[in-house]
XYZ file of C-alpha atoms in Angstrom:
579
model
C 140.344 -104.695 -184.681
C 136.782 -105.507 -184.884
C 134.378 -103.561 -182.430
C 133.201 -105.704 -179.680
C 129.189 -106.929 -179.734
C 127.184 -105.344 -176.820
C 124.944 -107.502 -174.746
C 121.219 -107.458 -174.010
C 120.063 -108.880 -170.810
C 116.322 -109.718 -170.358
C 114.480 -110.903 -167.450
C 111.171 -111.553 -166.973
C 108.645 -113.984 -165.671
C 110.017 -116.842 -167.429
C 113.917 -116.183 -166.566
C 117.135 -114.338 -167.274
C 118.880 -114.739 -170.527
C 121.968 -112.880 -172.286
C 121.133 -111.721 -175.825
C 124.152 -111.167 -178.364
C 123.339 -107.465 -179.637
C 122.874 -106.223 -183.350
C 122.895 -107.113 -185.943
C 122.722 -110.910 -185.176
C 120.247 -110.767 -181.749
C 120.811 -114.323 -180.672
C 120.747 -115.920 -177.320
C 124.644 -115.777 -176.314
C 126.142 -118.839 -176.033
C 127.999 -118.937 -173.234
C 125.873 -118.013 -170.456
C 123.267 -120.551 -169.114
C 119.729 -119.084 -169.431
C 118.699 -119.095 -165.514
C 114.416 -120.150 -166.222
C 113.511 -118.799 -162.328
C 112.422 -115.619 -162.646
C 114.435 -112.439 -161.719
C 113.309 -109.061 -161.689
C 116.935 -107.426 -160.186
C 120.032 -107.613 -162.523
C 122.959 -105.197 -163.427
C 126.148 -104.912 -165.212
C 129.393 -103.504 -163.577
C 130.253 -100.204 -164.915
C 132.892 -101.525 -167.666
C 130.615 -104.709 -168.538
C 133.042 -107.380 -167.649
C 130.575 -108.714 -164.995
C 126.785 -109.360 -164.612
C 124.909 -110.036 -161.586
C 121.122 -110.473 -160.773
C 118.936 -112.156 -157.927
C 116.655 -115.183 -159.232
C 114.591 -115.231 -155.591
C 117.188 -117.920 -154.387
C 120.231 -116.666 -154.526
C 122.495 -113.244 -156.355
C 125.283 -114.536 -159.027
C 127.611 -113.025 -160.209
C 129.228 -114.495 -163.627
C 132.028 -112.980 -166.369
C 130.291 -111.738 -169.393
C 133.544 -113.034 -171.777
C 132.766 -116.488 -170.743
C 129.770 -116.872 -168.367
C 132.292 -118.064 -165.591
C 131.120 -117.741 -162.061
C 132.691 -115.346 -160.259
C 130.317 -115.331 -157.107
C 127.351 -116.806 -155.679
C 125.668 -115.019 -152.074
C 122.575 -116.712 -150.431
C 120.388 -113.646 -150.466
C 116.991 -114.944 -151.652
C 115.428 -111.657 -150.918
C 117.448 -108.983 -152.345
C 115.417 -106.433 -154.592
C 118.503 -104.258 -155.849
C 122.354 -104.457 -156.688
C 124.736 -102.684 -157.657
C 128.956 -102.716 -158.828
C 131.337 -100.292 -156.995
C 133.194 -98.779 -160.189
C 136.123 -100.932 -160.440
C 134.854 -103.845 -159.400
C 135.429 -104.145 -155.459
C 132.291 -104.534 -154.208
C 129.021 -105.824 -154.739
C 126.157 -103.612 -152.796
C 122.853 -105.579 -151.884
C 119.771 -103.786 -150.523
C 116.653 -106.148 -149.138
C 113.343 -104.918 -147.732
C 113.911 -103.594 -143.808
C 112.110 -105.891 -141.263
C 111.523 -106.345 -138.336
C 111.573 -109.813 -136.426
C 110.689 -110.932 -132.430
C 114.536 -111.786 -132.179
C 115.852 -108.876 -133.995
C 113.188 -105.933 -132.858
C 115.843 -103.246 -134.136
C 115.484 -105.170 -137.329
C 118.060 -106.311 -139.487
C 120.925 -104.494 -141.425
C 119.546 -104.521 -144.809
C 122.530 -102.930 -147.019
C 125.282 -104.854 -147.188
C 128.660 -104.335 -148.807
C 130.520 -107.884 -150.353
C 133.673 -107.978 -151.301
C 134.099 -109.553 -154.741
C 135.231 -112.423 -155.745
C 135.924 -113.878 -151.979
C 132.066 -113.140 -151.354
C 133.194 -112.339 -147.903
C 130.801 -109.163 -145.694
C 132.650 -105.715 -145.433
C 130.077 -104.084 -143.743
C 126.174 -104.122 -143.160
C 124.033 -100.793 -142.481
C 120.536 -99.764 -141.787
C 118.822 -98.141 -145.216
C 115.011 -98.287 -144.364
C 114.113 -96.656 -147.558
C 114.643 -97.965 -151.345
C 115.087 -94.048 -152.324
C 118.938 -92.925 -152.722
C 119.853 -96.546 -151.211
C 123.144 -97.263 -153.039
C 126.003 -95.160 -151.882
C 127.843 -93.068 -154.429
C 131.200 -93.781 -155.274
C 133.669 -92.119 -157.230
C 135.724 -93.604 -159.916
C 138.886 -94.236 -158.350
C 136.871 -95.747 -155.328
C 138.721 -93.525 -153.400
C 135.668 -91.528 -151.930
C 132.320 -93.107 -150.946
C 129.273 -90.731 -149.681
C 126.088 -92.210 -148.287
C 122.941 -89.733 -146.628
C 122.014 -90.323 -143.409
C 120.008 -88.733 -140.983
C 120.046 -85.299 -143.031
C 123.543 -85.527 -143.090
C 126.049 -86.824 -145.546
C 129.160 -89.784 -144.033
C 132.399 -89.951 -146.322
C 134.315 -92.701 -146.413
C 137.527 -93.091 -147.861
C 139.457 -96.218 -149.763
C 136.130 -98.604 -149.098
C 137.422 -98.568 -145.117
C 133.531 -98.594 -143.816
C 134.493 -99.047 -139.997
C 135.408 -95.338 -139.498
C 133.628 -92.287 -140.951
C 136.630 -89.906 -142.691
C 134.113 -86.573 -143.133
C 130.665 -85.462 -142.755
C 128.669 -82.566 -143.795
C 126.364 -81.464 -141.947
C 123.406 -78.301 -142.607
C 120.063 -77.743 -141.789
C 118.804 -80.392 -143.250
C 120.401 -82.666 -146.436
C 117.792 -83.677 -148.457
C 119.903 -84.856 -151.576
C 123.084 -85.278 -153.097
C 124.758 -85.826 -156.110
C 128.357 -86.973 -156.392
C 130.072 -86.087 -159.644
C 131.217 -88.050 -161.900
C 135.274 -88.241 -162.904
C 138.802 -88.458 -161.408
C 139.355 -86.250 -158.498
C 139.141 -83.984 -157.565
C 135.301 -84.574 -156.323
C 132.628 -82.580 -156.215
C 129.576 -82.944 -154.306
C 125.996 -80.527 -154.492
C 123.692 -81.362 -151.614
C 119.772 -79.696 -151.521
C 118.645 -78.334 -148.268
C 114.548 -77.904 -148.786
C 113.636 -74.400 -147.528
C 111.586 -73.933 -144.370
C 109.844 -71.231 -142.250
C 109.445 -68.636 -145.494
C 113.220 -69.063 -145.810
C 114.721 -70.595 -149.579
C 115.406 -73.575 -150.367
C 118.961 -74.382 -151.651
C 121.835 -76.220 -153.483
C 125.253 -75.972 -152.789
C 128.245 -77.627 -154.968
C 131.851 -78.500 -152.588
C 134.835 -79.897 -153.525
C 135.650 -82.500 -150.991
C 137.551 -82.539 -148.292
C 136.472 -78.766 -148.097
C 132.680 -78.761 -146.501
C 132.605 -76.667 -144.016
C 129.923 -73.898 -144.312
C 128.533 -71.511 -147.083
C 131.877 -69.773 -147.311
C 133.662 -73.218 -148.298
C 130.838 -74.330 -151.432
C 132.425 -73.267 -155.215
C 128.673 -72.006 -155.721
C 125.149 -71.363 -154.350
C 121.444 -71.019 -155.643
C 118.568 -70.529 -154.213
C 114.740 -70.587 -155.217
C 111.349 -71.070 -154.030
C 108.609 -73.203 -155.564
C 111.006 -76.195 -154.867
C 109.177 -79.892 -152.457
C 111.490 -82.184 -154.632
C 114.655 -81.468 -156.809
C 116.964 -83.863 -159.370
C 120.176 -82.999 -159.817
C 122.505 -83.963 -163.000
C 126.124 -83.310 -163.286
C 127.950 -83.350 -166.843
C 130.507 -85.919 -167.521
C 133.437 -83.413 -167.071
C 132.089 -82.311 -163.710
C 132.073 -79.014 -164.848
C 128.592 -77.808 -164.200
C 125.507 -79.348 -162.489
C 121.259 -78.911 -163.615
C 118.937 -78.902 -160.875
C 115.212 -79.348 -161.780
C 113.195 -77.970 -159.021
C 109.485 -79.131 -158.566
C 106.155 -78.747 -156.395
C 103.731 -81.133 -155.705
C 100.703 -78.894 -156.740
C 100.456 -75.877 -158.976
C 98.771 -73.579 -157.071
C 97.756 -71.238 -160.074
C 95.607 -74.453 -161.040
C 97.764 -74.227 -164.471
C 98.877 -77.792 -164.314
C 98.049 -81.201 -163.027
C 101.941 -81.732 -163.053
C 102.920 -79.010 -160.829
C 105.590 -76.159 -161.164
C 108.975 -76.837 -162.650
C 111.796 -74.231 -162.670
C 115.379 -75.445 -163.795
C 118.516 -73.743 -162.353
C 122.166 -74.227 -163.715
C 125.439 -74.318 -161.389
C 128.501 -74.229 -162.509
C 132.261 -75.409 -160.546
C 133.520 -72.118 -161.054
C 130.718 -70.480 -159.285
C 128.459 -68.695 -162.243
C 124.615 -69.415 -161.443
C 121.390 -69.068 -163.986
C 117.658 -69.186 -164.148
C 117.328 -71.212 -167.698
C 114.779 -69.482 -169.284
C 111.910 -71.383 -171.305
C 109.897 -70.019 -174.220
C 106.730 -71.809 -173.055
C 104.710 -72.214 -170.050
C 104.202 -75.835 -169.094
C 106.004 -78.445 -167.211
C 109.320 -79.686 -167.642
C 109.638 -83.572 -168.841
C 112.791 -84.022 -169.478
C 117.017 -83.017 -168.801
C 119.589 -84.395 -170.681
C 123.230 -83.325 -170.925
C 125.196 -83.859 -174.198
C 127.781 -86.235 -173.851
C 130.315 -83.465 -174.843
C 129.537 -82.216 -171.495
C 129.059 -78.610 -173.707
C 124.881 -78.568 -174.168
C 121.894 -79.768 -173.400
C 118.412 -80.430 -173.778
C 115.045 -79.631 -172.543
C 111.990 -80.894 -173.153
C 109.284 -78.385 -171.872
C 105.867 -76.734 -172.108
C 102.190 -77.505 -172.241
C 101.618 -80.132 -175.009
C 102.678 -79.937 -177.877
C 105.858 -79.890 -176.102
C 109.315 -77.596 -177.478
C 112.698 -79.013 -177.191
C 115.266 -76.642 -176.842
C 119.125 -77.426 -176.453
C 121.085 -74.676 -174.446
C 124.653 -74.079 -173.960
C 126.774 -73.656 -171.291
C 125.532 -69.679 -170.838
C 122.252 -71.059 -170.972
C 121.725 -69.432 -174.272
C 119.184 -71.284 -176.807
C 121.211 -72.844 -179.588
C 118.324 -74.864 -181.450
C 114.857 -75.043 -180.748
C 113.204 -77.859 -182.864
C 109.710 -76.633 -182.559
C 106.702 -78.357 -180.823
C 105.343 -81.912 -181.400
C 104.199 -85.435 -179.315
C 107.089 -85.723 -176.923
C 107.860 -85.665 -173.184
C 111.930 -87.390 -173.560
C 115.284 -86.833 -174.508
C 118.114 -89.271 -175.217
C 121.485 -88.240 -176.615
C 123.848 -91.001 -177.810
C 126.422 -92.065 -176.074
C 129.003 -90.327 -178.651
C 126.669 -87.121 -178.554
C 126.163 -87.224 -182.428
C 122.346 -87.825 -182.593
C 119.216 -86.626 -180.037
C 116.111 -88.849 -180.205
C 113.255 -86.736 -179.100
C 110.514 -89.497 -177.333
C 106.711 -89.670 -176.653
C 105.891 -92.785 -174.588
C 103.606 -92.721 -171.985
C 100.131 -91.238 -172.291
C 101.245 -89.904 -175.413
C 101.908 -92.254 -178.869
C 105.249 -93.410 -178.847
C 106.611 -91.190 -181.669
C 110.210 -90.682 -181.830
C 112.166 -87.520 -183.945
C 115.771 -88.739 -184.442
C 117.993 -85.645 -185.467
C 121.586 -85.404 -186.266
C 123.220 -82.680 -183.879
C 125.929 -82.063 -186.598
C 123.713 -80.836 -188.930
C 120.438 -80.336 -186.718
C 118.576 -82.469 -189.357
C 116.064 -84.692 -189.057
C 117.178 -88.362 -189.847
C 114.185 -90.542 -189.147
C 110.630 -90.349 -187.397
C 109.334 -94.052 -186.294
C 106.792 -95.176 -183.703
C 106.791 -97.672 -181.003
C 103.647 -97.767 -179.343
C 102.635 -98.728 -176.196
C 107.161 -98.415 -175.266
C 107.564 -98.239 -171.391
C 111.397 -97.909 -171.880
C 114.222 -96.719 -174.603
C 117.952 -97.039 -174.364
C 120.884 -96.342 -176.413
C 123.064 -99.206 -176.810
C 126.934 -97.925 -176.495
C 127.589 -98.455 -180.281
C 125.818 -95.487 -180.555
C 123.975 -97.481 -184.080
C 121.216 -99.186 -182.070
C 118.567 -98.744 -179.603
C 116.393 -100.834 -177.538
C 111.908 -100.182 -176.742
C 110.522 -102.145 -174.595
C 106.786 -102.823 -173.187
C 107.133 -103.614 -169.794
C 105.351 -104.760 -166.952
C 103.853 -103.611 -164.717
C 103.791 -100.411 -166.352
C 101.625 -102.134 -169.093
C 101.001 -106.131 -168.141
C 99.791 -106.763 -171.924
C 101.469 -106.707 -175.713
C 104.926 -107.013 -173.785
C 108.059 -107.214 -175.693
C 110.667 -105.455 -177.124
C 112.732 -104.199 -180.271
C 115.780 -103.302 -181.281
C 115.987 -100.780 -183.857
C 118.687 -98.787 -186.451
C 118.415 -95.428 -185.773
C 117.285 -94.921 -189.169
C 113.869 -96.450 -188.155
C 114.664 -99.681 -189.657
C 113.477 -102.658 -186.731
C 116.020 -105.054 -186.689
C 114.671 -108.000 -183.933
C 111.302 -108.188 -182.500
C 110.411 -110.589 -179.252
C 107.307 -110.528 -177.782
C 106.643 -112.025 -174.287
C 105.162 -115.520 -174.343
C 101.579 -115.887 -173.717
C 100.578 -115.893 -169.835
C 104.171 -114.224 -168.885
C 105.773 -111.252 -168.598
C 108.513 -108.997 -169.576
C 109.987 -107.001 -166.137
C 113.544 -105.598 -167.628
C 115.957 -105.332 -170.584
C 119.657 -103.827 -169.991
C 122.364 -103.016 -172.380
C 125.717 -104.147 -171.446
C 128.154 -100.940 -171.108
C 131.208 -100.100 -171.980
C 134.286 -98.146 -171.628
C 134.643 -94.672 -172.533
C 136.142 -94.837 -176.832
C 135.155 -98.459 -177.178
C 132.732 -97.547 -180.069
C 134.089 -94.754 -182.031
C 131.873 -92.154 -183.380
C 130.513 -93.075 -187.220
C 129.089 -90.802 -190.292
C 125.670 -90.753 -190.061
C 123.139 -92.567 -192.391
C 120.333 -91.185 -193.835
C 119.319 -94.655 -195.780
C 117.128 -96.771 -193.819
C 118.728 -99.790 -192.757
C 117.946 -103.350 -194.537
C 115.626 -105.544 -192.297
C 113.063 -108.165 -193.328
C 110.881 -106.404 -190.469
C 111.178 -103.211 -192.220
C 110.366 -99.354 -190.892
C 107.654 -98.004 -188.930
C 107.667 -94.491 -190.161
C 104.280 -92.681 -189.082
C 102.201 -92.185 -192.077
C 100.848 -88.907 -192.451
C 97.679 -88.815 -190.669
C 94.424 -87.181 -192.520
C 91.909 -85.085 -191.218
C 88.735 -87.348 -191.332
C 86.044 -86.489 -193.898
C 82.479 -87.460 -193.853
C 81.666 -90.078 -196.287
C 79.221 -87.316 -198.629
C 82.168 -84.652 -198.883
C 85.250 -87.515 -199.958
C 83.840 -87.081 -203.495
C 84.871 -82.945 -202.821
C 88.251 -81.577 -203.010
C 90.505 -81.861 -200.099
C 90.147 -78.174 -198.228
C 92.732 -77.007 -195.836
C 92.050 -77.860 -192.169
C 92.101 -76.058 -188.801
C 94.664 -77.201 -185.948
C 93.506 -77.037 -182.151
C 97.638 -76.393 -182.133
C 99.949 -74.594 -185.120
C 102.917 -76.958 -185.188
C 105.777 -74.090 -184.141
C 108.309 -74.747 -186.864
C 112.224 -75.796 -185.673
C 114.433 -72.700 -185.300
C 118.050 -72.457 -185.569
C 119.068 -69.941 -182.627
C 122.905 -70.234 -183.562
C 124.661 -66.780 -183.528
C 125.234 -65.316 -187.243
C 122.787 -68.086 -188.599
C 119.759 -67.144 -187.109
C 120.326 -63.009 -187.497
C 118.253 -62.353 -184.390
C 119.834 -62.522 -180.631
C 117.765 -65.099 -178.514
C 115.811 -62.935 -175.942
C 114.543 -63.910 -172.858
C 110.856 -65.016 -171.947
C 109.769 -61.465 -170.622
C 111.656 -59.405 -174.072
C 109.758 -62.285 -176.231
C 106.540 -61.223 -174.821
C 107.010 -57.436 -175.231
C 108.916 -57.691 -178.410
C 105.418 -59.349 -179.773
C 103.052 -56.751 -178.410
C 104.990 -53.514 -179.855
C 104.644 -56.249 -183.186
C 100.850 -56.813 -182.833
C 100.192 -52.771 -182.385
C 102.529 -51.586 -185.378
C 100.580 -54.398 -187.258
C 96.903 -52.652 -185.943
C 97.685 -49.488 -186.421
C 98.654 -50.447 -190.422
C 95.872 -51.969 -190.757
C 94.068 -49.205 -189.663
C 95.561 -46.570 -191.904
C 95.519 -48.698 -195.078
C 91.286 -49.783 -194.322
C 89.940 -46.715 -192.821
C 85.917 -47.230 -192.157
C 84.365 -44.020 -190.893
C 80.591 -44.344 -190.469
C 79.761 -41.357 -192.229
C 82.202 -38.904 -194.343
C 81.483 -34.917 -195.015
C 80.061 -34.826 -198.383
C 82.397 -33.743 -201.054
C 81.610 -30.827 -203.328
C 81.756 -33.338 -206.513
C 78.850 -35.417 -208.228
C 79.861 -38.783 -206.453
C 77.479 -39.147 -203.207
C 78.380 -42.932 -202.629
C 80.225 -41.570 -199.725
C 78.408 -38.762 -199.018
C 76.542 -38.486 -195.263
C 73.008 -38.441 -195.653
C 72.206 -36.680 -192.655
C 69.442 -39.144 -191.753
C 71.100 -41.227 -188.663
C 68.995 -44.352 -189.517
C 70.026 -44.289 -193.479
C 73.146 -44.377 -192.461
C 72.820 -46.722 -189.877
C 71.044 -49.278 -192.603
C 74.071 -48.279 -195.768
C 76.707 -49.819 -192.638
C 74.936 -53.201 -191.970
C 74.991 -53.281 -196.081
C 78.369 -52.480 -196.329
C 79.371 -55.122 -193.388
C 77.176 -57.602 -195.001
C 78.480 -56.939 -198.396
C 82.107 -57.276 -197.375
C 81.088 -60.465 -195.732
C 80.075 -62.094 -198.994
C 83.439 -60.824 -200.502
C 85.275 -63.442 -198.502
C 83.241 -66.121 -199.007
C 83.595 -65.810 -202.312
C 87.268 -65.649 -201.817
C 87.027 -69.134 -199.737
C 84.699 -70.785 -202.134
C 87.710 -69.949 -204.739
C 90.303 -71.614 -202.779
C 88.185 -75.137 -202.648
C 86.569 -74.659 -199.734
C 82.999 -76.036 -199.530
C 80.608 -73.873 -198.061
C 77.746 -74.268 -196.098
C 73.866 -74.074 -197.134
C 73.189 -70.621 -195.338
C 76.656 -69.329 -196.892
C 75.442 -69.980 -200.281
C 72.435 -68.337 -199.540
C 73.916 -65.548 -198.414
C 76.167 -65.326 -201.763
C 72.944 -65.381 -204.033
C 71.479 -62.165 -202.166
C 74.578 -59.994 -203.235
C 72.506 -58.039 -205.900
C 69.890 -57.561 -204.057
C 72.010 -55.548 -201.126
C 73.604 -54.392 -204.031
C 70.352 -52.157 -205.517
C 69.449 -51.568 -201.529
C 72.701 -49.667 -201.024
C 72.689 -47.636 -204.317
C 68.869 -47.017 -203.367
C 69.838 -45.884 -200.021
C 73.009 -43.809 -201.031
C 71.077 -41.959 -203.974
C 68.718 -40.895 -201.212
């Protein structure tokens, strides 16, 4: 049986349509391009249904056959979202306030699908962390309110089943899976004392003795928190607002692991700098970091935290792992050029290395083949459009945004866990009468009198660090942490000193030997020997200019000057050392 073709949905400020994915990328068929414009849509979790709000109304059609499964007159909704299997539709709209309603109005609201009939309507002031969490089986729903976290069980809103309350709940992140669930909450530290995360396995919440594990840290106004697909472990990010050692504009960064069965860590990072990026394998095993002042290192650590590759430094700030885990695709969008490294995990070999400049946005699409960039506004409100690409750096379809409009959101349609099975990969660019966009080597520039010259070797304001296999038994070294790094390469730079000191011993004067030879005789005369030094510094100096004017470097006017005197100092210092 054929795999199934994923869907691309694209809205913007000329309307909502359906593309059929690679490697055709035509409009599909059967859904009716909607021409108001729309800048909410989703897809339910298994990509049978698709929903989005054109400013009139949210509808809600099949994706097999663009049937309409529901329509709700909610002209100003600004998000929704699918409960996991399909239940319910969750709407949020701006919170207002009104002379008849001066409470305001319940702005979340919870429709039951298809009958498009109101479960329940709450308060959720803020867009942040306003779609409750649900687990798979639906059986467990956990919303935050008032620093506290409700549970509600089997989508019955009208009665709370659990809460858990602390200090002060700042966050939560429900994990993924069947049951049993997990939750870890973040309580922000005050009055000198830590902040906090905490991981529970519901129904059990009561207190510090009850969570399956704990961490602590300072240096912590904001945290993310990711959970693996097996629910096995969790990575917190931790970040401040300001760096206070004036280091970086971007703040500190620490990331902490947590794991179900209680085992805590401190992942330590070879470089100083901010963290960009998180992302957990797909195998739920490893995962990746993207760290450091620019250019950034990309590391991917195991489940002991342990460095298992480190692909050196370059242009990135993202990572994206497909969805069968097989390939990373290391990203710089933003401020930086839009170069992306696409490496095959198997082999931890580089497959590709194209460019997409000016990309606001880059998604894997589930067949784990293609991916998506897109230029979006209002992130960037000209040269909108988007691409999908092979991951071999072969552009399959290219749309760019009309003149005068704009390009707001593209979406992949997901799919079920084993829909798209895992495939070799290529190394062959992919055929495409839009070709590749593989950076070309970039050259140093060269003013237009020395092009005629040799090419010299330049100098880098950063080496490139080169990528590193850390891989017990392939590497030969044991990965050492941050502090051992930083000692192991002192005791390295003074063994290296003190060699070089033995092997080019330059006293300033020598006792005279009882033979002929007087070249290295002392003269006794503290300003002869003062003058036979500078010669001797000045002659050595002329030594390696001569050595870089033999590699094809070209040298100055002063430096060739300086060459031409050499037999001159020459007679000076046989003069002075005859004296």
């Amino acid at each position: 049986m054929a795999p199934p073709i994923p869907l691309l949905a694209v809205c913007g400020s000329d309307g909502t349509s359906l593309l059929r994915g690679p490697p055709r990328c035509e409009l599909d068929s059967s859904f009716q391009r909607d021409s108001r414009p729309s800048r909410c849509l989703t897809f339910s979790r298994d990509g049978t249904l698709f929903g989005w709000c054109n400013g009139h109304s949210v509808s809600v059609v099949r994706c097999a056959d663009g049937s309409a499964v529901s329509t709700l007159n909610l002209p100003k909704t600004n998000f929704l979202e699918f409960s996991p299997l399909n239940n319910i539709l969750v709407t949020w709209q701006p919170y207002t306030k009104t002379q008849d309603s001066p409470q305001g109005e319940a702005n979340l609201q919870l429709w039951d699908l298809p009958s498009g009939r109101l479960i329940k309507a709450l308060y959720q002031k803020k867009a942040e962390s306003w779609c409750p969490s649900w687990s798979e089986d639906e059986k467990i729903c956990v919303r935050s309110v008032n620093n506290e976290l409700h549970f509600y069980e089997n989508n019955d809103f009208n009665s709370i089943a659990n809460k858990l309350h602390m200090q002060k709940v700042s966050d939560f992140a429900l994990s993924p899976g069947a049951q049993p669930s997990k939750v870890a909450v973040y309580v922000p530290g005050s009055k000198g004392a830590p902040s906090f995360v905490r991981l529970y396995q519901y129904p059990v919440l009561g207190g510090a003795s009850a969570a399956l594990a704990n961490k602590s840290f300072f240096k912590a106004d904001r945290v993310n928190m990711q959970w693996n697909q097996k629910a096995s472990a969790v990575l917190v990010t931790a970040s401040t607002e300001v760096d206070k050692t004036g280091a970086s504009y971007y703040g500190e960064q620490t990331l902490h692991y947590l794991a179900a069965n209680g085992e805590t860590a401190l992942v330590q990072l070879a470089k100083n700098g901010p963290i960009y990026d998180v992302a957990w394998s797909p195998n739920s095993t490893e995962f990746c970091v993207v760290y450091g002042f620019m250019p950034a290192k990309a590391t991917v650590f195991n489940l002991k935290c342990d460095p298992v590759f480190d692909f050196g430094t370059g242009p990135r700030n993202a990572a994206y792992y497909s969805p069968q885990g097989h390939i990373l695709v290391l990203a710089g969008f933003g401020n930086l050029r839009g170069q992306m490294e696409v490496w095959d995990l198997k082999k931890y070999k580089q497959v590709s290395k194209p460019q997409a400049p000016d990309a606001t946005y880059f998604s894997w699409c589930p067949d784990g083949e293609h991916i998506v960039t897109a230029t979006c506004s209002p992130r960037l409100r000209v040269s909108n459009g988007y691409k999908i690409w092979h991951y071999t750096g072969t552009v399959l379809h290219k749309q760019d945004a009309a003149a005068g409009s704009e390009l707001w959101k593209v979406h992949w349609q997901p799919f079920p866990e084993g829909s798209f099975p895992e495939r070799p990969i290529k190394y062959q660019a992919a055929l495409s009468e839009l070709g590749t966009t593989e950076a070309a080597p970039i050259q140093a520039y060269r003013p237009p009198a020395l092009r005629h010259l040799p090419a010299t070797p330049s100098s880098k304001l950063h080496e490139d660090e080169p990528p590193q296999d850390l891989r017990s038994g392939l590497s030969g070294e044991k990965s050492l942490s941050k502090s051992a790094l930083k000692n192991q390469r002192k005791r390295e730079a003074k063994k290296a000193a003190k060699q070089e000191a033995k092997s080019d011993p330059e006293p300033a004067c020598l006792p005279a030997p009882v033979s002929n030879s007087q070249s290295e005789a002392c003269s006794g005369d503290t300003e002869t020997d003062k003058k036979i030094k500078n010669l001797k510094k000045k002659l050595k100096a002329i030594e390696e200019l001569k050595e870089q004017q033999a590699s094809g470097k070209v040298l100055q006017k002063n430096q060739l000057e300086k060459i031409q005197k050499e037999e001159q100092l020459l007679k000076e210092l046989q003069e002075l050392q005859i004296k």
